[in-house]
PDB file of C-alpha atoms in Angstrom:
ATOM      1  CA  MET A   1      32.378  20.144  59.235  1.00  0.00           C
ATOM      2  CA  TYR A   2      34.085  23.157  57.731  1.00  0.00           C
ATOM      3  CA  PRO A   3      34.340  26.708  59.118  1.00  0.00           C
ATOM      4  CA  THR A   4      32.206  29.144  57.146  1.00  0.00           C
ATOM      5  CA  VAL A   5      32.122  32.935  57.121  1.00  0.00           C
ATOM      6  CA  GLY A   6      29.322  34.895  55.444  1.00  0.00           C
ATOM      7  CA  LEU A   7      29.850  38.422  54.057  1.00  0.00           C
ATOM      8  CA  HIS A   8      26.684  40.410  53.337  1.00  0.00           C
ATOM      9  CA  SER A   9      27.637  44.042  52.941  1.00  0.00           C
ATOM     10  CA  LYS A  10      30.022  45.908  50.695  1.00  0.00           C
ATOM     11  CA  ASN A  11      33.590  46.406  51.966  1.00  0.00           C
ATOM     12  CA  GLU A  12      33.227  43.815  54.749  1.00  0.00           C
ATOM     13  CA  GLN A  13      36.463  42.155  55.771  1.00  0.00           C
ATOM     14  CA  VAL A  14      37.487  39.044  57.631  1.00  0.00           C
ATOM     15  CA  VAL A  15      40.670  38.908  59.687  1.00  0.00           C
ATOM     16  CA  VAL A  16      42.067  35.392  60.176  1.00  0.00           C
ATOM     17  CA  ASN A  17      44.468  34.548  62.992  1.00  0.00           C
ATOM     18  CA  PHE A  18      46.475  31.331  62.533  1.00  0.00           C
ATOM     19  CA  GLY A  19      48.623  31.987  65.572  1.00  0.00           C
ATOM     20  CA  ALA A  20      50.539  35.121  64.569  1.00  0.00           C
ATOM     21  CA  SER A  21      48.893  36.978  67.496  1.00  0.00           C
ATOM     22  CA  PRO A  22      47.373  35.779  70.767  1.00  0.00           C
ATOM     23  CA  PHE A  23      44.000  34.081  70.513  1.00  0.00           C
ATOM     24  CA  ARG A  24      41.059  35.557  72.331  1.00  0.00           C
ATOM     25  CA  PHE A  25      39.989  32.067  73.320  1.00  0.00           C
ATOM     26  CA  ASP A  26      42.270  30.469  75.907  1.00  0.00           C
ATOM     27  CA  LEU A  27      43.306  27.547  73.722  1.00  0.00           C
ATOM     28  CA  GLU A  28      46.412  26.729  75.742  1.00  0.00           C
ATOM     29  CA  GLY A  29      44.359  26.647  78.924  1.00  0.00           C
ATOM     30  CA  LEU A  30      41.843  24.286  77.343  1.00  0.00           C
ATOM     31  CA  LEU A  31      44.631  21.941  76.167  1.00  0.00           C
ATOM     32  CA  ALA A  32      46.234  22.085  79.633  1.00  0.00           C
ATOM     33  CA  ASP A  33      42.935  21.138  81.280  1.00  0.00           C
ATOM     34  CA  GLU A  34      42.481  18.205  78.892  1.00  0.00           C
ATOM     35  CA  ARG A  35      45.997  16.971  79.576  1.00  0.00           C
ATOM     36  CA  GLU A  36      45.342  17.176  83.320  1.00  0.00           C
ATOM     37  CA  GLN A  37      42.063  15.269  82.949  1.00  0.00           C
ATOM     38  CA  GLN A  38      43.740  12.564  80.880  1.00  0.00           C
ATOM     39  CA  ALA A  39      46.575  12.275  83.401  1.00  0.00           C
ATOM     40  CA  ALA A  40      44.102  12.033  86.263  1.00  0.00           C
ATOM     41  CA  ALA A  41      42.150   9.335  84.412  1.00  0.00           C
ATOM     42  CA  VAL A  42      45.342   7.312  83.941  1.00  0.00           C
ATOM     43  CA  GLN A  43      46.244   7.722  87.605  1.00  0.00           C
ATOM     44  CA  ARG A  44      42.833   6.348  88.605  1.00  0.00           C
ATOM     45  CA  MET A  45      43.286   3.199  86.532  1.00  0.00           C
ATOM     46  CA  SER A  46      44.230   0.069  88.422  1.00  0.00           C
ATOM     47  CA  VAL A  47      46.730  -2.157  86.607  1.00  0.00           C
ATOM     48  CA  ALA A  48      48.117  -5.372  87.985  1.00  0.00           C
ATOM     49  CA  ALA A  49      51.879  -5.603  88.289  1.00  0.00           C
ATOM     50  CA  THR A  50      51.883  -8.720  86.117  1.00  0.00           C
ATOM     51  CA  ASP A  51      50.061  -6.769  83.386  1.00  0.00           C
ATOM     52  CA  VAL A  52      52.603  -3.983  83.530  1.00  0.00           C
ATOM     53  CA  HIS A  53      55.399  -6.511  83.220  1.00  0.00           C
ATOM     54  CA  GLN A  54      53.812  -8.086  80.157  1.00  0.00           C
ATOM     55  CA  ILE A  55      53.210  -4.686  78.509  1.00  0.00           C
ATOM     56  CA  VAL A  56      56.857  -3.636  78.978  1.00  0.00           C
ATOM     57  CA  ARG A  57      58.155  -7.031  77.994  1.00  0.00           C
ATOM     58  CA  GLY A  58      55.971  -7.082  74.890  1.00  0.00           C
ATOM     59  CA  TYR A  59      57.266  -3.646  73.844  1.00  0.00           C
ATOM     60  CA  LEU A  60      60.901  -4.677  74.220  1.00  0.00           C
ATOM     61  CA  LEU A  61      60.293  -7.960  72.395  1.00  0.00           C
ATOM     62  CA  PHE A  62      58.375  -6.326  69.533  1.00  0.00           C
ATOM     63  CA  HIS A  63      61.022  -3.675  68.892  1.00  0.00           C
ATOM     64  CA  GLY A  64      63.950  -6.098  69.199  1.00  0.00           C
ATOM     65  CA  TYR A  65      65.656  -4.637  72.288  1.00  0.00           C
ATOM     66  CA  GLY A  66      67.216  -8.008  73.174  1.00  0.00           C
ATOM     67  CA  ALA A  67      69.752  -6.854  75.733  1.00  0.00           C
ATOM     68  CA  THR A  68      67.211  -4.729  77.589  1.00  0.00           C
ATOM     69  CA  LEU A  69      64.727  -7.584  77.468  1.00  0.00           C
ATOM     70  CA  ALA A  70      67.208 -10.005  78.960  1.00  0.00           C
ATOM     71  CA  ALA A  71      68.064  -7.520  81.754  1.00  0.00           C
ATOM     72  CA  PHE A  72      64.389  -6.894  82.336  1.00  0.00           C
ATOM     73  CA  ASP A  73      63.611 -10.618  82.650  1.00  0.00           C
ATOM     74  CA  ALA A  74      66.582 -11.126  84.933  1.00  0.00           C
ATOM     75  CA  ALA A  75      65.498  -8.290  87.200  1.00  0.00           C
ATOM     76  CA  ALA A  76      61.945  -9.697  87.293  1.00  0.00           C
ATOM     77  CA  GLY A  77      63.208 -13.203  87.991  1.00  0.00           C
ATOM     78  CA  ALA A  78      61.728 -14.479  84.731  1.00  0.00           C
ATOM     79  CA  GLU A  79      63.405 -17.083  82.566  1.00  0.00           C
ATOM     80  CA  GLY A  80      64.774 -15.660  79.318  1.00  0.00           C
ATOM     81  CA  ILE A  81      63.277 -16.782  76.048  1.00  0.00           C
ATOM     82  CA  ALA A  82      65.097 -18.646  73.305  1.00  0.00           C
ATOM     83  CA  GLN A  83      66.566 -16.417  70.616  1.00  0.00           C
ATOM     84  CA  PRO A  84      66.796 -18.373  67.287  1.00  0.00           C
ATOM     85  CA  MET A  85      67.224 -16.571  64.042  1.00  0.00           C
ATOM     86  CA  CYS A  86      64.569 -16.261  61.315  1.00  0.00           C
ATOM     87  CA  GLU A  87      64.830 -19.950  60.557  1.00  0.00           C
ATOM     88  CA  GLY A  88      63.124 -20.836  63.877  1.00  0.00           C
ATOM     89  CA  ASP A  89      59.809 -22.385  63.032  1.00  0.00           C
ATOM     90  CA  GLU A  90      58.385 -23.361  66.418  1.00  0.00           C
ATOM     91  CA  ALA A  91      58.510 -20.054  68.262  1.00  0.00           C
ATOM     92  CA  ASP A  92      56.204 -17.153  67.566  1.00  0.00           C
ATOM     93  CA  PRO A  93      57.501 -14.611  64.996  1.00  0.00           C
ATOM     94  CA  MET A  94      58.567 -12.063  67.610  1.00  0.00           C
ATOM     95  CA  SER A  95      60.627 -14.603  69.575  1.00  0.00           C
ATOM     96  CA  ALA A  96      61.927 -16.468  66.529  1.00  0.00           C
ATOM     97  CA  THR A  97      63.297 -13.324  64.868  1.00  0.00           C
ATOM     98  CA  LEU A  98      64.556 -11.526  67.999  1.00  0.00           C
ATOM     99  CA  ALA A  99      68.256 -12.250  67.392  1.00  0.00           C
ATOM    100  CA  THR A 100      68.073 -11.090  63.764  1.00  0.00           C
ATOM    101  CA  ARG A 101      66.132  -7.961  64.615  1.00  0.00           C
ATOM    102  CA  GLN A 102      68.481  -7.180  67.481  1.00  0.00           C
ATOM    103  CA  ALA A 103      71.515  -7.485  65.210  1.00  0.00           C
ATOM    104  CA  VAL A 104      69.968  -5.466  62.402  1.00  0.00           C
ATOM    105  CA  ARG A 105      68.813  -2.711  64.792  1.00  0.00           C
ATOM    106  CA  GLY A 106      72.287  -2.512  66.322  1.00  0.00           C
ATOM    107  CA  ALA A 107      73.894  -2.135  62.905  1.00  0.00           C
ATOM    108  CA  ILE A 108      71.498   0.551  61.779  1.00  0.00           C
ATOM    109  CA  MET A 109      71.745   2.487  65.030  1.00  0.00           C
ATOM    110  CA  SER A 110      75.565   2.579  64.676  1.00  0.00           C
ATOM    111  CA  GLY A 111      75.323   3.716  61.049  1.00  0.00           C
ATOM    112  CA  GLN A 112      76.500   0.389  59.597  1.00  0.00           C
ATOM    113  CA  LEU A 113      74.031   0.009  56.753  1.00  0.00           C
ATOM    114  CA  VAL A 114      76.087  -2.436  54.641  1.00  0.00           C
ATOM    115  CA  PRO A 115      76.357  -4.988  57.476  1.00  0.00           C
ATOM    116  CA  ALA A 116      72.645  -4.478  58.187  1.00  0.00           C
ATOM    117  CA  MET A 117      71.793  -5.272  54.550  1.00  0.00           C
ATOM    118  CA  GLU A 118      74.024  -8.332  54.685  1.00  0.00           C
ATOM    119  CA  LEU A 119      72.118  -9.596  57.739  1.00  0.00           C
ATOM    120  CA  LEU A 120      68.848  -9.201  55.872  1.00  0.00           C
ATOM    121  CA  ARG A 121      70.343 -10.990  52.874  1.00  0.00           C
ATOM    122  CA  GLN A 122      71.377 -13.922  55.071  1.00  0.00           C
ATOM    123  CA  HIS A 123      68.369 -14.260  57.316  1.00  0.00           C
ATOM    124  CA  CYS A 124      65.439 -12.461  55.654  1.00  0.00           C
ATOM    125  CA  PRO A 125      65.986 -12.574  51.881  1.00  0.00           C
ATOM    126  CA  ALA A 126      62.281 -11.925  51.338  1.00  0.00           C
ATOM    127  CA  LEU A 127      63.056  -8.250  52.163  1.00  0.00           C
ATOM    128  CA  LEU A 128      65.448  -7.861  49.243  1.00  0.00           C
ATOM    129  CA  GLY A 129      62.783  -7.292  46.607  1.00  0.00           C
ATOM    130  CA  GLY A 130      59.592  -8.414  44.984  1.00  0.00           C
ATOM    131  CA  SER A 131      57.028  -6.926  47.346  1.00  0.00           C
ATOM    132  CA  ALA A 132      55.719  -3.615  48.615  1.00  0.00           C
ATOM    133  CA  VAL A 133      57.239  -4.365  52.022  1.00  0.00           C
ATOM    134  CA  ALA A 134      60.643  -5.008  50.444  1.00  0.00           C
ATOM    135  CA  ASP A 135      60.405  -1.807  48.404  1.00  0.00           C
ATOM    136  CA  GLU A 136      59.701   0.170  51.604  1.00  0.00           C
ATOM    137  CA  VAL A 137      62.698  -1.368  53.337  1.00  0.00           C
ATOM    138  CA  GLN A 138      64.936  -0.678  50.335  1.00  0.00           C
ATOM    139  CA  LEU A 139      63.835   2.959  50.301  1.00  0.00           C
ATOM    140  CA  HIS A 140      64.581   3.544  53.980  1.00  0.00           C
ATOM    141  CA  MET A 141      67.824   1.582  53.979  1.00  0.00           C
ATOM    142  CA  SER A 142      69.148   3.232  50.828  1.00  0.00           C
ATOM    143  CA  CYS A 143      68.221   6.685  52.064  1.00  0.00           C
ATOM    144  CA  GLN A 144      69.948   6.034  55.367  1.00  0.00           C
ATOM    145  CA  GLN A 145      73.068   4.748  53.658  1.00  0.00           C
ATOM    146  CA  TYR A 146      73.193   7.977  51.658  1.00  0.00           C
ATOM    147  CA  ILE A 147      72.718  10.001  54.886  1.00  0.00           C
ATOM    148  CA  GLU A 148      75.614   8.118  56.502  1.00  0.00           C
ATOM    149  CA  LEU A 149      77.864   9.006  53.571  1.00  0.00           C
ATOM    150  CA  ILE A 150      76.941  12.675  54.014  1.00  0.00           C
ATOM    151  CA  ARG A 151      77.544  12.379  57.737  1.00  0.00           C
ATOM    152  CA  GLU A 152      81.048  11.094  57.047  1.00  0.00           C
ATOM    153  CA  ALA A 153      81.628  13.947  54.516  1.00  0.00           C
ATOM    154  CA  ARG A 154      82.137  11.409  51.707  1.00  0.00           C
ATOM    155  CA  ILE A 155      80.583  13.696  49.172  1.00  0.00           C
ATOM    156  CA  MET A 156      81.859  12.028  46.013  1.00  0.00           C
ATOM    157  CA  ASP A 157      80.727   8.626  47.294  1.00  0.00           C
ATOM    158  CA  ALA A 158      77.352  10.126  48.170  1.00  0.00           C
ATOM    159  CA  MET A 159      76.937  11.527  44.657  1.00  0.00           C
ATOM    160  CA  GLN A 160      77.861   8.224  43.077  1.00  0.00           C
ATOM    161  CA  PHE A 161      75.463   6.391  45.426  1.00  0.00           C
ATOM    162  CA  ALA A 162      72.653   8.783  44.558  1.00  0.00           C
ATOM    163  CA  GLN A 163      73.214   8.228  40.817  1.00  0.00           C
ATOM    164  CA  SER A 164      73.637   4.457  41.000  1.00  0.00           C
ATOM    165  CA  VAL A 165      71.156   3.520  43.732  1.00  0.00           C
ATOM    166  CA  LEU A 166      68.751   6.235  44.719  1.00  0.00           C
ATOM    167  CA  ALA A 167      68.018   7.207  41.107  1.00  0.00           C
ATOM    168  CA  GLY A 168      66.960   3.609  40.470  1.00  0.00           C
ATOM    169  CA  LEU A 169      64.416   3.353  43.264  1.00  0.00           C
ATOM    170  CA  LYS A 170      60.874   2.762  42.096  1.00  0.00           C
ATOM    171  CA  PRO A 171      58.692   5.874  42.168  1.00  0.00           C
ATOM    172  CA  GLY A 172      55.831   5.550  44.571  1.00  0.00           C
ATOM    173  CA  ALA A 173      53.390   7.555  46.617  1.00  0.00           C
ATOM    174  CA  ALA A 174      53.921  11.291  47.047  1.00  0.00           C
ATOM    175  CA  ARG A 175      55.226  10.653  50.573  1.00  0.00           C
ATOM    176  CA  ARG A 176      57.978   8.370  49.267  1.00  0.00           C
ATOM    177  CA  ASP A 177      59.000  10.786  46.505  1.00  0.00           C
ATOM    178  CA  SER A 178      59.001  13.721  48.967  1.00  0.00           C
ATOM    179  CA  GLN A 179      61.176  11.730  51.395  1.00  0.00           C
ATOM    180  CA  LEU A 180      63.641  10.844  48.676  1.00  0.00           C
ATOM    181  CA  LYS A 181      63.922  14.458  47.508  1.00  0.00           C
ATOM    182  CA  GLU A 182      64.503  15.688  51.030  1.00  0.00           C
ATOM    183  CA  VAL A 183      67.259  13.161  51.691  1.00  0.00           C
ATOM    184  CA  VAL A 184      69.062  13.891  48.428  1.00  0.00           C
ATOM    185  CA  ALA A 185      68.943  17.625  49.140  1.00  0.00           C
ATOM    186  CA  LEU A 186      71.377  17.097  52.079  1.00  0.00           C
ATOM    187  CA  ILE A 187      74.275  17.285  49.681  1.00  0.00           C
ATOM    188  CA  ALA A 188      73.444  20.931  48.827  1.00  0.00           C
ATOM    189  CA  TYR A 189      74.575  22.153  52.265  1.00  0.00           C
ATOM    190  CA  GLU A 190      78.201  22.741  53.176  1.00  0.00           C
ATOM    191  CA  HIS A 191      77.327  22.121  56.812  1.00  0.00           C
ATOM    192  CA  PRO A 192      74.329  19.797  56.730  1.00  0.00           C
ATOM    193  CA  GLU A 193      74.301  19.431  60.502  1.00  0.00           C
ATOM    194  CA  GLN A 194      73.391  23.137  60.679  1.00  0.00           C
ATOM    195  CA  SER A 195      70.911  23.068  57.773  1.00  0.00           C
ATOM    196  CA  PRO A 196      67.113  22.851  57.832  1.00  0.00           C
ATOM    197  CA  LEU A 197      67.558  19.124  57.146  1.00  0.00           C
ATOM    198  CA  ALA A 198      69.739  18.567  60.221  1.00  0.00           C
ATOM    199  CA  HIS A 199      67.096  16.278  61.718  1.00  0.00           C
ATOM    200  CA  LEU A 200      68.130  13.625  59.174  1.00  0.00           C
ATOM    201  CA  LEU A 201      71.504  13.391  60.839  1.00  0.00           C
ATOM    202  CA  GLN A 202      70.104  12.848  64.299  1.00  0.00           C
ATOM    203  CA  GLN A 203      69.982   9.513  66.070  1.00  0.00           C
ATOM    204  CA  SER A 204      66.186   9.567  65.887  1.00  0.00           C
ATOM    205  CA  GLN A 205      66.427   9.198  62.072  1.00  0.00           C
ATOM    206  CA  ARG A 206      68.381   5.970  62.493  1.00  0.00           C
ATOM    207  CA  GLU A 207      65.818   4.760  65.003  1.00  0.00           C
ATOM    208  CA  LEU A 208      63.007   5.468  62.541  1.00  0.00           C
ATOM    209  CA  VAL A 209      64.701   3.328  59.898  1.00  0.00           C
ATOM    210  CA  ALA A 210      65.400   0.588  62.469  1.00  0.00           C
ATOM    211  CA  ASP A 211      61.743   0.515  63.471  1.00  0.00           C
ATOM    212  CA  VAL A 212      60.552   0.250  59.868  1.00  0.00           C
ATOM    213  CA  VAL A 213      62.923  -2.613  59.120  1.00  0.00           C
ATOM    214  CA  ASN A 214      62.039  -4.303  62.437  1.00  0.00           C
ATOM    215  CA  ALA A 215      58.322  -4.208  61.506  1.00  0.00           C
ATOM    216  CA  ALA A 216      59.079  -5.554  58.030  1.00  0.00           C
ATOM    217  CA  ILE A 217      61.043  -8.524  59.410  1.00  0.00           C
ATOM    218  CA  LEU A 218      58.112  -9.369  61.648  1.00  0.00           C
ATOM    219  CA  GLN A 219      55.648  -9.087  58.798  1.00  0.00           C
ATOM    220  CA  VAL A 220      57.538 -11.476  56.490  1.00  0.00           C
ATOM    221  CA  ALA A 221      58.046 -13.858  59.426  1.00  0.00           C
ATOM    222  CA  GLY A 222      54.290 -14.128  59.951  1.00  0.00           C
ATOM    223  CA  GLN A 223      53.434 -11.333  62.343  1.00  0.00           C
ATOM    224  CA  PRO A 224      49.994  -9.883  61.485  1.00  0.00           C
ATOM    225  CA  PRO A 225      50.510  -6.951  59.024  1.00  0.00           C
ATOM    226  CA  ALA A 226      48.319  -4.691  61.213  1.00  0.00           C
ATOM    227  CA  ALA A 227      50.808  -4.925  64.101  1.00  0.00           C
ATOM    228  CA  ALA A 228      53.721  -4.259  61.818  1.00  0.00           C
ATOM    229  CA  ALA A 229      51.933  -1.288  60.249  1.00  0.00           C
ATOM    230  CA  ILE A 230      51.281   0.194  63.733  1.00  0.00           C
ATOM    231  CA  ALA A 231      55.006  -0.041  64.513  1.00  0.00           C
ATOM    232  CA  ALA A 232      55.957   1.667  61.249  1.00  0.00           C
ATOM    233  CA  GLU A 233      53.404   4.443  61.775  1.00  0.00           C
ATOM    234  CA  ASP A 234      54.668   4.995  65.353  1.00  0.00           C
ATOM    235  CA  ALA A 235      58.214   5.221  63.992  1.00  0.00           C
ATOM    236  CA  ALA A 236      57.245   7.846  61.438  1.00  0.00           C
ATOM    237  CA  ALA A 237      55.162   9.902  63.823  1.00  0.00           C
ATOM    238  CA  THR A 238      57.364   9.807  66.906  1.00  0.00           C
ATOM    239  CA  ASP A 239      60.688  11.568  67.313  1.00  0.00           C
ATOM    240  CA  SER A 240      61.765   9.700  70.434  1.00  0.00           C
ATOM    241  CA  SER A 241      65.065   8.565  71.933  1.00  0.00           C
ATOM    242  CA  SER A 242      66.063   4.956  71.446  1.00  0.00           C
ATOM    243  CA  ILE A 243      66.325   2.650  74.448  1.00  0.00           C
ATOM    244  CA  GLU A 244      69.532   1.186  73.052  1.00  0.00           C
ATOM    245  CA  TYR A 245      72.047   3.068  70.949  1.00  0.00           C
ATOM    246  CA  SER A 246      74.866   0.570  71.187  1.00  0.00           C
ATOM    247  CA  SER A 247      75.947  -1.415  68.171  1.00  0.00           C
ATOM    248  CA  GLN A 248      75.739  -4.413  70.510  1.00  0.00           C
ATOM    249  CA  PRO A 249      72.106  -4.177  71.731  1.00  0.00           C
TER     250      PRO A 249
END
């Protein structure tokens, strides 16, 4: 459905309000009522404590928050799960790759992109090239490495990195190209942390990259692509605070 306005007489005009002035309709009130109704519906739901535990545990396991998961299991009196690296072939993909994903996330969240790449090279070489998933990981990791150089005010290194690495990335969808252009533009600002692109220097940007890489590791390890795609979409759509910021998650 599309909004339609019909003009029948000479000199008729239409005034459109996209938010520059108050709306006659109480839109904010309607949204507030809907939020209250949704909150009330959630409050009326009955969820068993065991289900809540599994939901929280599944979230921590999926995103690779190993330290928090261990503390959560200990507090609940549950036995911790084994944490082999990617080579584990008996455990499910989320359990088998937890140690790798935890280490990679910790490196990315602390801005250590070179060690993070080395971890992928050692334990998940399938993410180094040859697939769409690998190309996506390379894009996010390379962009983040460039961002870290800008953060450290290593401008000459950032310029060289852009010319030698970013310029060689495969062109892709409009979203990828737009992301790359936005990241490269950071170098144009004398104080990037005060620029319109300051959000790229926030911790949430590191978390976004960590979530994308986490989902990619799970996908190449055998996790259903749909689940990995949901994680990547959540990362791109949500500007949330990470549960663990330490380089030793």
